[in-house]
Amino acid sequence: MADAEKYQLTFTGKRRRIAEIFRLARKYEIWKDLTPVRLRCLLEELGPMFVKMGQILANRSEILPQRFCDELAHLRTEVEPVPFAVVRDCLEFEYRRPLREVFASIEEQPLGSASLAQVHRARLTSGEDVAVKVQRPGAQQVMAQDIDIMRSLARRISRFVKTEQFIDLRDVVEELWDSFREETNFLAEARNLDEFYALHEDVPDVSCPRSHLSYCTEHIVVMDYIDGISIADPAAIARTGARLSDIGDAIVEDYAKQVLDDGFFHADPHAGNIIYKDGVIFFIDLGMVGRMSFHDRTAVRDICAAVGRSDVPALKDAFMRIAVARGDTAQIDHAAFLADLDCIVQDFGSMELKNLDIGRFLGSLINLARRYDVELPSVMTLYARGMVTLEGLLSEYMPEVNMIKIISEHIMREQAGFAGIEHAADDLFDAIGRALTGHLQSAEYTGLAARMLTRGQLRINTRLMGSEEVFRRLGGIIDRLSMSIVIAGLFIGSSVVYYAKIEPVIFGIPVIGFLGYASALLLALRLGREIWRNSHGRGR
């Protein structure tokens, strides 16, 4: 209810938004020959949530033709800007005072305009040169309305189609909602900037702008202005004398640090969010970040190491440590799960590192988890999305950079150096803690079981793992055998009645015998149909 009030989510508003979506779909005639330009314009008019989807699709050439991806790439920074008069009104509304009391000057022409906000260069009255990021008016409400519509659709579809895909769809929508709430809260982004800056104080070639927190609100971020060159302009970077391959190596190395060492990483590292200045790479726009616990980081390191060694059992162990089963873990067919993992490793492990499609690999792992009713934590989805985005950036601007090799070497250095010893010690203490907890719980449960046993209150249920399917099939065989006996009995009994000419008789046929024959025929047809359906299902 609080979200509905905050984002003005009403039934009337939802109906109006759906009508607007259909109107724009008719306007751009999406059912006809949809061109890349028309698709981009449609997404821009639909609003920030659809623009965000277009930005993601721009890096997925396996989903859309390359000409569509090239056009959708313009959604990153070339969205139609909001008039400066509207921006001025927003700033004065947020600060509750005239703009001249906050900024000595502010440029009317935006530095960039994206789906959710646009950025203007300004100078504070205290003299600092800053960039001011202003959220588009109404963008928060429109995005909330779009996600609420998606949530309603997912909920209704799942009532009629009982498949895991739609259960997963609901999870994805809820994850999208959580991401939206964080991304549209610019105070959270300001704190993310400061945290990222602090974690990179000792890194000479990577940093980010610092926020001016006292000037930030839920809809405004004020940060240091960095007069750099976007990674999306490789020619300008080359003119400075810098090598793109060195910059790419540094980006990937630092991304491995963010994910595996810090557990705090930029979740949307596309070219528009990375700039270069005087030998330093700056990550900007930290509205979407991922936070990975020590436990999850250890599992991800082990997954990467296991894939590098083609060690399928180790990959399965690491994968199951980070995954959460939705139901009873005993129901998972671990042998089949291991075999499917082996297929994935054979498919991808035989490739050269430079040819490995990290997006397809991570997608295969996520699909495998879905197939076995195993849920990955939401941070893994963010990590996968970030890796796919980074891979798209490298393939477009720095194709010679080998992302997987750099990450693998980072892991090996960590394991070989002092940091590896520290991680190993953390792993050991973590394992010891889990073992002690397990022993204490085991002792407690043993004592409870002993007390219940002496009081005659203990009941033991046993189950042979993996036997449910066997018993189910055995039960079906017994049912069909019983039905065959009943049919045979009806046929024999009816024949006896027929030859005995037991009355009443109609047209020379005993009524009881006729009913017996008819019942036997119907049951035989039903049994035959059931056997055919089961055999046909297995054949498929």
Coordinates of C-alpha atoms in Angstrom, one line a residue:
M1 CA 0.0 0.0 0.0
A2 CA 2.9 2.4 0.8
D3 CA 4.4 1.8 -2.6
A4 CA 1.0 2.4 -4.3
E5 CA 0.7 5.7 -2.6
K6 CA 4.3 6.8 -3.1
Y7 CA 4.3 6.0 -6.9
Q8 CA 0.6 6.8 -7.4
L9 CA -0.4 3.3 -8.6
T10 CA -4.1 3.2 -9.3
F11 CA -6.4 1.0 -11.4
T12 CA -7.3 4.0 -13.5
G13 CA -3.7 4.9 -14.0
K14 CA -2.8 1.4 -15.0
R15 CA -5.7 1.2 -17.5
R16 CA -4.7 4.6 -19.0
R17 CA -1.0 3.4 -19.3
I18 CA -2.0 0.1 -21.1
A19 CA -4.1 2.1 -23.5
E20 CA -1.2 4.4 -24.2
I21 CA 1.1 1.4 -24.9
F22 CA -1.4 0.0 -27.4
R23 CA -1.8 3.5 -29.0
L24 CA 2.0 3.8 -29.5
A25 CA 2.2 0.2 -30.8
R26 CA -0.4 1.1 -33.4
K27 CA 1.4 4.3 -34.2
Y28 CA 4.6 2.5 -35.0
E29 CA 2.9 -0.5 -36.6
I30 CA 5.0 -3.0 -34.8
W31 CA 3.1 -5.9 -36.5
K32 CA 4.4 -4.8 -39.9
D33 CA 8.0 -4.4 -41.1
L34 CA 9.5 -2.8 -37.9
T35 CA 12.7 -1.0 -38.7
P36 CA 15.5 -0.4 -36.2
V37 CA 14.8 3.4 -36.2
R38 CA 11.0 2.8 -35.5
L39 CA 11.8 0.4 -32.7
R40 CA 14.2 2.9 -31.1
C41 CA 11.6 5.7 -31.4
L42 CA 8.9 3.5 -30.0
L43 CA 11.0 2.6 -26.9
E44 CA 11.8 6.2 -26.3
E45 CA 8.2 7.2 -26.4
L46 CA 7.2 4.3 -24.2
G47 CA 9.4 5.7 -21.4
P48 CA 12.4 4.9 -19.2
M49 CA 11.6 1.3 -18.4
F50 CA 11.4 0.4 -22.1
V51 CA 14.5 2.4 -22.8
K52 CA 16.3 0.4 -20.2
M53 CA 15.1 -2.8 -21.8
G54 CA 16.4 -1.5 -25.2
Q55 CA 19.8 -0.7 -23.6
I56 CA 20.1 -4.3 -22.5
L57 CA 19.0 -5.6 -25.9
A58 CA 21.6 -3.5 -27.6
N59 CA 24.3 -5.9 -26.3
R60 CA 22.4 -9.0 -27.2
S61 CA 23.1 -9.7 -30.9
E62 CA 22.0 -13.3 -30.4
I63 CA 18.5 -12.0 -29.8
L64 CA 18.2 -9.2 -32.3
P65 CA 19.9 -8.6 -35.6
Q66 CA 23.0 -6.5 -35.5
R67 CA 21.4 -3.5 -37.3
F68 CA 18.8 -3.4 -34.5
C69 CA 21.5 -3.6 -31.8
D70 CA 23.5 -0.7 -33.5
E71 CA 20.4 1.5 -33.5
L72 CA 19.4 0.7 -29.9
A73 CA 22.9 1.6 -28.8
H74 CA 21.9 5.2 -29.3
L75 CA 19.5 4.9 -26.4
R76 CA 22.4 5.1 -24.0
T77 CA 23.0 8.8 -24.2
E78 CA 21.0 10.3 -27.0
V79 CA 17.5 10.3 -25.5
E80 CA 15.6 13.6 -26.2
P81 CA 16.5 16.0 -23.3
V82 CA 14.0 17.7 -21.0
P83 CA 13.8 21.5 -21.5
F84 CA 16.0 23.4 -19.1
A85 CA 13.0 25.3 -17.8
V86 CA 11.6 22.1 -16.5
V87 CA 15.0 21.2 -15.0
R88 CA 15.2 24.5 -13.2
D89 CA 11.7 24.0 -11.7
C90 CA 12.7 20.6 -10.5
L91 CA 15.8 21.9 -8.8
E92 CA 14.1 24.7 -7.1
F93 CA 11.3 22.4 -5.9
E94 CA 13.8 20.0 -4.4
Y95 CA 15.9 22.7 -2.7
R96 CA 13.0 24.8 -1.7
R97 CA 15.0 28.0 -2.6
P98 CA 16.1 30.0 -5.6
L99 CA 18.7 28.2 -7.8
R100 CA 21.2 31.1 -7.5
E101 CA 21.5 30.3 -3.8
V102 CA 22.9 26.8 -4.6
F103 CA 24.7 27.2 -7.9
A104 CA 26.9 30.1 -9.1
S105 CA 26.2 28.9 -12.6
I106 CA 24.6 26.0 -14.4
E107 CA 24.8 25.2 -18.1
E108 CA 21.5 24.9 -19.9
Q109 CA 22.8 22.4 -22.5
P110 CA 22.9 19.0 -20.9
L111 CA 26.1 16.9 -20.9
G112 CA 24.0 13.8 -21.5
S113 CA 20.4 12.7 -21.5
A114 CA 19.4 9.2 -20.6
S115 CA 16.1 7.4 -19.9
L116 CA 15.8 8.2 -16.3
A117 CA 17.7 11.5 -15.9
Q118 CA 19.9 14.1 -17.6
V119 CA 23.2 15.7 -16.4
H120 CA 24.1 19.4 -16.4
R121 CA 27.5 21.0 -15.6
A122 CA 27.4 23.5 -12.9
R123 CA 29.5 25.4 -10.3
L124 CA 28.5 25.6 -6.7
T125 CA 28.4 28.9 -4.8
S126 CA 31.4 27.5 -2.9
G127 CA 33.4 27.2 -6.1
E128 CA 33.5 23.4 -6.8
D129 CA 33.0 22.3 -10.4
V130 CA 30.2 19.7 -10.3
A131 CA 27.9 17.6 -12.5
V132 CA 24.2 17.7 -11.5
K133 CA 22.1 14.7 -12.3
V134 CA 18.4 15.5 -12.3
Q135 CA 15.6 12.8 -12.5
R136 CA 13.1 13.3 -15.3
P137 CA 9.8 14.6 -13.9
G138 CA 7.3 11.7 -13.7
A139 CA 9.8 9.1 -14.8
Q140 CA 9.6 7.4 -11.4
Q141 CA 5.8 7.0 -11.6
V142 CA 5.8 5.8 -15.2
M143 CA 8.5 3.2 -14.4
A144 CA 6.6 2.0 -11.4
Q145 CA 3.4 1.8 -13.4
D146 CA 5.1 -0.3 -16.1
I147 CA 6.5 -2.7 -13.6
D148 CA 3.2 -3.0 -11.9
I149 CA 1.5 -3.9 -15.2
M150 CA 4.2 -6.5 -15.8
R151 CA 3.6 -7.9 -12.3
S152 CA -0.2 -8.2 -12.9
L153 CA 0.4 -9.9 -16.2
A154 CA 2.8 -12.4 -14.7
R155 CA 0.4 -13.1 -11.8
R156 CA -2.5 -13.7 -14.2
I157 CA -0.6 -15.9 -16.7
S158 CA 0.7 -18.1 -13.9
R159 CA -2.8 -19.0 -12.9
F160 CA -3.5 -20.7 -16.2
V161 CA -0.1 -21.9 -17.3
K162 CA 1.5 -23.9 -14.4
T163 CA 5.1 -23.9 -15.6
E164 CA 8.3 -22.9 -13.9
Q165 CA 9.0 -20.3 -16.6
F166 CA 6.1 -18.2 -15.4
I167 CA 7.1 -18.6 -11.7
D168 CA 10.5 -17.4 -12.8
L169 CA 8.9 -14.5 -14.6
R170 CA 7.3 -13.4 -11.4
D171 CA 10.7 -13.6 -9.7
V172 CA 12.3 -11.5 -12.5
V173 CA 9.6 -8.9 -12.2
E174 CA 10.1 -8.6 -8.4
E175 CA 13.8 -8.3 -9.0
L176 CA 13.2 -5.6 -11.5
W177 CA 11.0 -3.8 -8.9
D178 CA 13.8 -3.9 -6.3
S179 CA 16.3 -2.7 -8.9
F180 CA 14.0 0.1 -9.9
R181 CA 13.5 1.3 -6.3
E182 CA 17.3 1.5 -5.8
E183 CA 18.0 3.0 -9.1
T184 CA 15.4 5.8 -8.8
N185 CA 16.6 6.7 -5.3
F186 CA 19.4 9.1 -6.0
L187 CA 20.5 9.4 -2.4
A188 CA 21.4 5.7 -2.6
E189 CA 23.4 6.4 -5.8
A190 CA 25.3 9.2 -3.9
R191 CA 26.2 6.8 -1.2
N192 CA 27.3 4.2 -3.8
L193 CA 29.6 6.8 -5.3
D194 CA 31.3 7.5 -2.0
E195 CA 31.6 3.8 -1.2
F196 CA 33.1 3.0 -4.6
Y197 CA 35.5 5.9 -4.3
A198 CA 36.7 4.7 -0.9
L199 CA 37.3 1.1 -2.1
H200 CA 39.5 2.5 -5.0
E201 CA 41.6 5.0 -3.1
D202 CA 44.6 2.7 -3.4
V203 CA 43.9 1.9 -7.0
P204 CA 45.9 4.3 -9.2
D205 CA 44.1 3.8 -12.5
V206 CA 40.4 3.4 -11.5
S207 CA 38.1 5.7 -9.6
C208 CA 34.7 7.5 -9.7
P209 CA 33.4 11.0 -9.0
R210 CA 32.7 11.8 -5.3
S211 CA 29.3 13.0 -4.3
H212 CA 28.4 16.3 -2.6
L213 CA 26.0 14.6 -0.2
S214 CA 24.6 17.7 1.4
Y215 CA 23.3 18.8 -2.1
C216 CA 21.8 15.4 -3.0
T217 CA 18.1 14.4 -2.7
E218 CA 16.0 11.4 -3.7
H219 CA 15.8 13.0 -7.2
I220 CA 19.1 14.9 -7.5
V221 CA 22.7 13.8 -7.4
V222 CA 25.5 16.4 -7.3
M223 CA 29.0 15.0 -7.9
D224 CA 32.5 16.0 -9.0
Y225 CA 32.6 16.9 -12.7
I226 CA 35.1 14.8 -14.6
D227 CA 36.0 16.3 -17.9
G228 CA 37.0 13.0 -19.6
I229 CA 36.4 11.0 -22.8
S230 CA 33.8 8.4 -23.0
I231 CA 34.9 4.8 -23.8
A232 CA 32.3 5.0 -26.6
D233 CA 34.7 7.4 -28.4
P234 CA 37.8 5.2 -29.0
A235 CA 39.3 7.6 -31.6
A236 CA 39.4 10.4 -29.2
I237 CA 41.1 8.2 -26.6
A238 CA 43.6 7.0 -29.2
R239 CA 44.5 10.7 -29.9
T240 CA 45.7 11.1 -26.3
G241 CA 48.3 8.4 -26.8
A242 CA 46.6 5.8 -24.6
R243 CA 46.2 2.2 -25.9
L244 CA 42.7 0.9 -25.9
S245 CA 43.9 -2.6 -25.1
D246 CA 45.6 -1.4 -21.9
I247 CA 42.4 0.5 -20.9
G248 CA 40.3 -2.7 -21.5
D249 CA 42.7 -4.8 -19.5
A250 CA 42.5 -2.3 -16.6
I251 CA 38.6 -2.3 -16.8
V252 CA 38.3 -6.1 -16.7
E253 CA 41.0 -6.4 -13.9
D254 CA 39.2 -3.9 -11.8
Y255 CA 35.8 -5.5 -12.5
A256 CA 37.2 -8.8 -11.2
K257 CA 38.3 -6.8 -8.1
Q258 CA 34.9 -5.3 -7.6
V259 CA 33.1 -8.6 -7.8
L260 CA 35.5 -11.1 -6.2
D261 CA 37.4 -9.0 -3.7
D262 CA 35.2 -6.0 -2.7
G263 CA 31.8 -7.7 -3.2
F264 CA 30.5 -4.3 -4.4
F265 CA 30.3 -3.9 -8.2
H266 CA 28.9 -1.7 -11.0
A267 CA 26.0 -3.6 -12.4
D268 CA 25.6 -1.7 -15.7
P269 CA 29.2 -1.2 -17.1
H270 CA 28.3 -0.1 -20.6
A271 CA 30.4 2.3 -22.6
G272 CA 28.4 5.4 -21.6
N273 CA 29.1 4.8 -17.9
I274 CA 32.9 4.6 -18.3
I275 CA 35.1 7.7 -19.1
Y276 CA 38.9 8.1 -19.4
K277 CA 41.0 11.1 -18.2
D278 CA 44.7 11.5 -17.7
G279 CA 45.4 7.8 -17.3
V280 CA 42.5 7.2 -14.9
I281 CA 39.3 5.2 -15.7
F282 CA 36.2 6.6 -14.1
F283 CA 33.1 4.5 -13.5
I284 CA 30.0 6.8 -13.4
D285 CA 26.3 6.3 -12.8
L286 CA 26.3 3.9 -9.9
G287 CA 22.5 3.8 -9.6
M288 CA 22.6 0.1 -10.2
V289 CA 25.1 -1.9 -8.1
G290 CA 25.5 -5.4 -6.9
R291 CA 26.5 -6.5 -3.4
M292 CA 28.0 -10.0 -3.0
S293 CA 28.5 -11.6 0.4
F294 CA 31.8 -13.3 1.2
H295 CA 30.1 -16.7 0.9
D296 CA 28.8 -15.9 -2.6
R297 CA 32.2 -14.4 -3.7
T298 CA 33.9 -17.6 -2.6
A299 CA 31.4 -19.7 -4.6
V300 CA 31.8 -17.6 -7.7
R301 CA 35.6 -17.9 -7.5
D302 CA 35.3 -21.6 -7.2
I303 CA 32.9 -21.7 -10.1
C304 CA 35.4 -19.8 -12.3
A305 CA 38.3 -22.0 -11.1
A306 CA 36.3 -25.2 -11.7
V307 CA 35.4 -24.2 -15.2
G308 CA 39.0 -23.4 -16.0
R309 CA 40.1 -26.9 -14.8
S310 CA 37.0 -28.6 -16.4
D311 CA 36.4 -30.0 -12.9
V312 CA 32.6 -30.9 -13.1
P313 CA 32.2 -32.2 -9.5
A314 CA 33.9 -29.1 -8.1
L315 CA 31.7 -26.9 -10.3
K316 CA 28.6 -28.7 -9.0
D317 CA 29.6 -28.3 -5.4
A318 CA 30.3 -24.5 -5.9
F319 CA 27.1 -24.1 -7.9
M320 CA 25.0 -25.7 -5.2
R321 CA 26.6 -23.6 -2.5
I322 CA 25.4 -20.4 -4.1
A323 CA 22.0 -21.8 -5.2
V324 CA 18.9 -22.2 -3.1
A325 CA 16.5 -25.1 -3.8
R326 CA 12.9 -24.0 -3.9
G327 CA 11.6 -27.4 -2.7
D328 CA 13.1 -30.4 -1.0
T329 CA 16.8 -30.9 -2.0
A330 CA 16.2 -34.6 -1.9
Q331 CA 14.0 -34.3 -4.9
I332 CA 16.8 -33.0 -7.1
D333 CA 18.3 -35.7 -9.3
H334 CA 21.9 -35.0 -8.5
A335 CA 23.2 -37.6 -11.0
A336 CA 21.3 -35.9 -13.9
F337 CA 22.3 -32.5 -12.6
L338 CA 26.0 -33.5 -12.7
A339 CA 25.6 -35.0 -16.2
D340 CA 24.0 -31.7 -17.5
L341 CA 26.8 -29.7 -15.9
D342 CA 29.3 -32.0 -17.6
C343 CA 27.6 -31.2 -21.0
I344 CA 27.9 -27.4 -20.3
V345 CA 31.6 -27.8 -19.4
Q346 CA 32.3 -29.9 -22.5
D347 CA 30.5 -27.3 -24.7
F348 CA 32.4 -24.3 -23.3
G349 CA 35.5 -25.7 -21.7
S350 CA 36.8 -26.9 -25.0
M351 CA 36.8 -23.4 -26.5
E352 CA 39.7 -21.1 -26.5
L353 CA 39.3 -18.3 -23.9
K354 CA 39.1 -15.7 -26.6
N355 CA 36.2 -17.5 -28.2
L356 CA 34.2 -18.2 -25.0
D357 CA 30.8 -16.5 -25.0
I358 CA 30.4 -15.6 -21.4
G359 CA 26.8 -14.5 -21.9
R360 CA 25.8 -17.9 -23.3
F361 CA 27.8 -19.7 -20.6
L362 CA 26.1 -17.9 -17.8
G363 CA 22.7 -18.2 -19.5
S364 CA 23.3 -22.0 -19.7
L365 CA 23.9 -22.2 -15.9
I366 CA 20.8 -20.1 -15.1
N367 CA 18.7 -22.2 -17.4
L368 CA 20.0 -25.4 -15.8
A369 CA 19.1 -24.0 -12.4
R370 CA 15.6 -23.3 -13.5
R371 CA 15.2 -26.8 -15.0
Y372 CA 16.1 -28.4 -11.6
D373 CA 13.9 -25.9 -9.6
V374 CA 17.0 -24.3 -8.1
E375 CA 16.9 -20.6 -7.5
L376 CA 20.0 -18.4 -7.8
P377 CA 20.3 -15.3 -5.6
S378 CA 19.3 -12.1 -7.3
V379 CA 22.9 -10.8 -7.1
M380 CA 23.9 -13.6 -9.5
T381 CA 21.5 -12.2 -12.1
L382 CA 23.0 -8.8 -11.7
Y383 CA 26.5 -10.3 -12.0
A384 CA 25.5 -12.2 -15.2
R385 CA 24.0 -9.0 -16.6
G386 CA 27.1 -7.0 -15.8
M387 CA 29.4 -9.6 -17.4
V388 CA 27.3 -9.7 -20.5
T389 CA 27.3 -5.9 -20.7
L390 CA 31.0 -5.7 -20.2
E391 CA 31.6 -8.4 -22.8
G392 CA 29.5 -6.4 -25.3
L393 CA 31.6 -3.3 -24.5
L394 CA 34.9 -5.1 -25.1
S395 CA 33.7 -6.8 -28.3
E396 CA 32.6 -3.5 -29.8
Y397 CA 35.5 -1.2 -28.7
M398 CA 38.4 -3.5 -27.6
P399 CA 38.0 -6.9 -29.3
E400 CA 41.6 -7.9 -28.5
V401 CA 41.0 -7.9 -24.8
N402 CA 40.6 -11.4 -23.4
M403 CA 38.1 -11.0 -20.5
I404 CA 38.0 -14.6 -19.3
K405 CA 41.8 -14.9 -19.2
I406 CA 42.2 -11.7 -17.2
I407 CA 39.6 -12.9 -14.6
S408 CA 41.2 -16.3 -14.4
E409 CA 44.7 -14.8 -13.8
H410 CA 43.2 -12.5 -11.2
I411 CA 41.8 -15.6 -9.3
M412 CA 45.2 -17.4 -9.6
R413 CA 47.1 -14.4 -8.3
E414 CA 44.7 -14.1 -5.4
Q415 CA 45.0 -17.8 -4.5
A416 CA 48.8 -17.7 -4.8
G417 CA 49.5 -14.5 -2.9
F418 CA 48.9 -13.2 0.5
A419 CA 45.3 -12.4 -0.4
G420 CA 44.8 -16.0 -1.3
I421 CA 46.1 -17.0 2.1
E422 CA 43.7 -14.6 3.7
H423 CA 40.8 -15.9 1.6
A424 CA 41.8 -19.5 2.5
A425 CA 41.9 -18.5 6.2
D426 CA 38.5 -17.0 5.9
D427 CA 37.2 -20.1 4.2
L428 CA 38.7 -22.2 6.9
F429 CA 37.1 -20.2 9.7
D430 CA 33.8 -20.2 7.9
A431 CA 34.0 -24.0 7.5
I432 CA 34.9 -24.4 11.2
G433 CA 32.0 -22.2 12.2
R434 CA 29.6 -24.2 10.1
A435 CA 31.0 -27.5 11.4
L436 CA 30.7 -26.3 15.0
T437 CA 27.2 -25.1 14.5
G438 CA 26.3 -28.4 12.8
H439 CA 27.8 -30.5 15.7
L440 CA 26.0 -28.5 18.3
Q441 CA 22.7 -28.8 16.5
S442 CA 23.4 -32.5 16.0
A443 CA 24.0 -33.0 19.7
E444 CA 20.8 -31.1 20.5
Y445 CA 18.7 -33.1 18.1
T446 CA 20.3 -36.4 19.3
G447 CA 19.4 -35.6 22.9
L448 CA 15.8 -34.6 21.9
A449 CA 15.4 -37.9 19.9
A450 CA 16.7 -39.9 22.9
R451 CA 14.2 -38.3 25.2
M452 CA 11.3 -38.9 22.7
L453 CA 12.4 -42.5 22.3
T454 CA 12.3 -43.3 26.0
R455 CA 8.9 -41.7 26.2
G456 CA 7.5 -43.7 23.2
Q457 CA 7.0 -40.5 21.2
L458 CA 9.4 -41.1 18.4
R459 CA 8.2 -42.2 15.0
I460 CA 10.7 -42.9 12.2
N461 CA 9.8 -42.4 8.6
T462 CA 12.1 -43.8 6.0
R463 CA 12.3 -43.1 2.3
L464 CA 14.4 -44.5 -0.4
M465 CA 15.8 -41.5 -2.3
G466 CA 14.9 -41.6 -6.0
S467 CA 12.3 -44.4 -5.4
E468 CA 9.2 -42.2 -5.9
E469 CA 9.3 -42.6 -9.7
V470 CA 9.8 -46.4 -9.5
F471 CA 6.9 -46.8 -7.0
R472 CA 4.7 -44.6 -9.2
R473 CA 5.4 -46.7 -12.3
L474 CA 4.9 -49.9 -10.3
G475 CA 1.6 -48.6 -9.0
G476 CA 0.5 -47.9 -12.6
I477 CA 1.4 -51.4 -13.6
I478 CA -0.5 -52.9 -10.8
D479 CA -3.6 -50.7 -11.6
R480 CA -3.5 -51.8 -15.2
L481 CA -3.1 -55.5 -14.2
S482 CA -6.1 -55.2 -11.8
M483 CA -8.2 -53.6 -14.6
S484 CA -7.2 -56.4 -17.0
I485 CA -8.4 -59.0 -14.5
V486 CA -11.7 -57.1 -14.0
I487 CA -12.2 -56.9 -17.8
A488 CA -11.5 -60.6 -18.2
G489 CA -13.9 -61.4 -15.3
L490 CA -16.7 -59.3 -16.9
F491 CA -16.1 -61.0 -20.3
I492 CA -16.2 -64.5 -18.9
G493 CA -19.1 -63.8 -16.6
S494 CA -21.1 -62.3 -19.4
S495 CA -20.4 -65.3 -21.6
V496 CA -21.7 -67.7 -18.9
V497 CA -24.9 -65.6 -18.6
Y498 CA -25.3 -65.5 -22.4
Y499 CA -25.1 -69.3 -22.8
A500 CA -27.3 -69.9 -19.8
K501 CA -30.0 -67.6 -21.3
I502 CA -30.6 -66.0 -17.9
E503 CA -33.7 -63.7 -18.1
P504 CA -34.7 -61.0 -18.8
V505 CA -33.8 -61.5 -22.4
I506 CA -34.2 -58.9 -25.2
F507 CA -33.7 -59.9 -28.9
G508 CA -32.4 -63.2 -27.6
I509 CA -29.6 -61.6 -25.6
P510 CA -29.7 -61.6 -21.7
V511 CA -29.7 -58.0 -20.5
I512 CA -27.2 -58.8 -17.7
G513 CA -24.8 -60.4 -20.3
F514 CA -25.2 -57.4 -22.6
L515 CA -24.4 -55.0 -19.8
G516 CA -21.3 -57.0 -18.9
Y517 CA -20.0 -57.1 -22.4
A518 CA -20.6 -53.3 -22.8
S519 CA -18.8 -52.6 -19.5
A520 CA -15.9 -54.9 -20.5
L521 CA -15.6 -53.1 -23.9
L522 CA -15.6 -49.6 -22.3
L523 CA -13.0 -50.6 -19.7
A524 CA -10.8 -52.2 -22.3
L525 CA -11.0 -49.1 -24.5
R526 CA -10.1 -46.9 -21.6
L527 CA -7.2 -49.2 -20.6
G528 CA -5.9 -49.2 -24.2
R529 CA -6.1 -45.4 -24.4
E530 CA -4.2 -45.1 -21.1
I531 CA -1.5 -47.5 -22.2
W532 CA -1.1 -45.6 -25.6
R533 CA -0.9 -42.2 -23.9
N534 CA 1.8 -43.4 -21.5
S535 CA 3.8 -45.1 -24.2
H536 CA 3.4 -42.0 -26.5
G537 CA 4.6 -39.7 -23.7
R538 CA 7.7 -41.7 -23.1
G539 CA 8.4 -41.9 -26.8
R540 CA 8.5 -38.1 -27.0

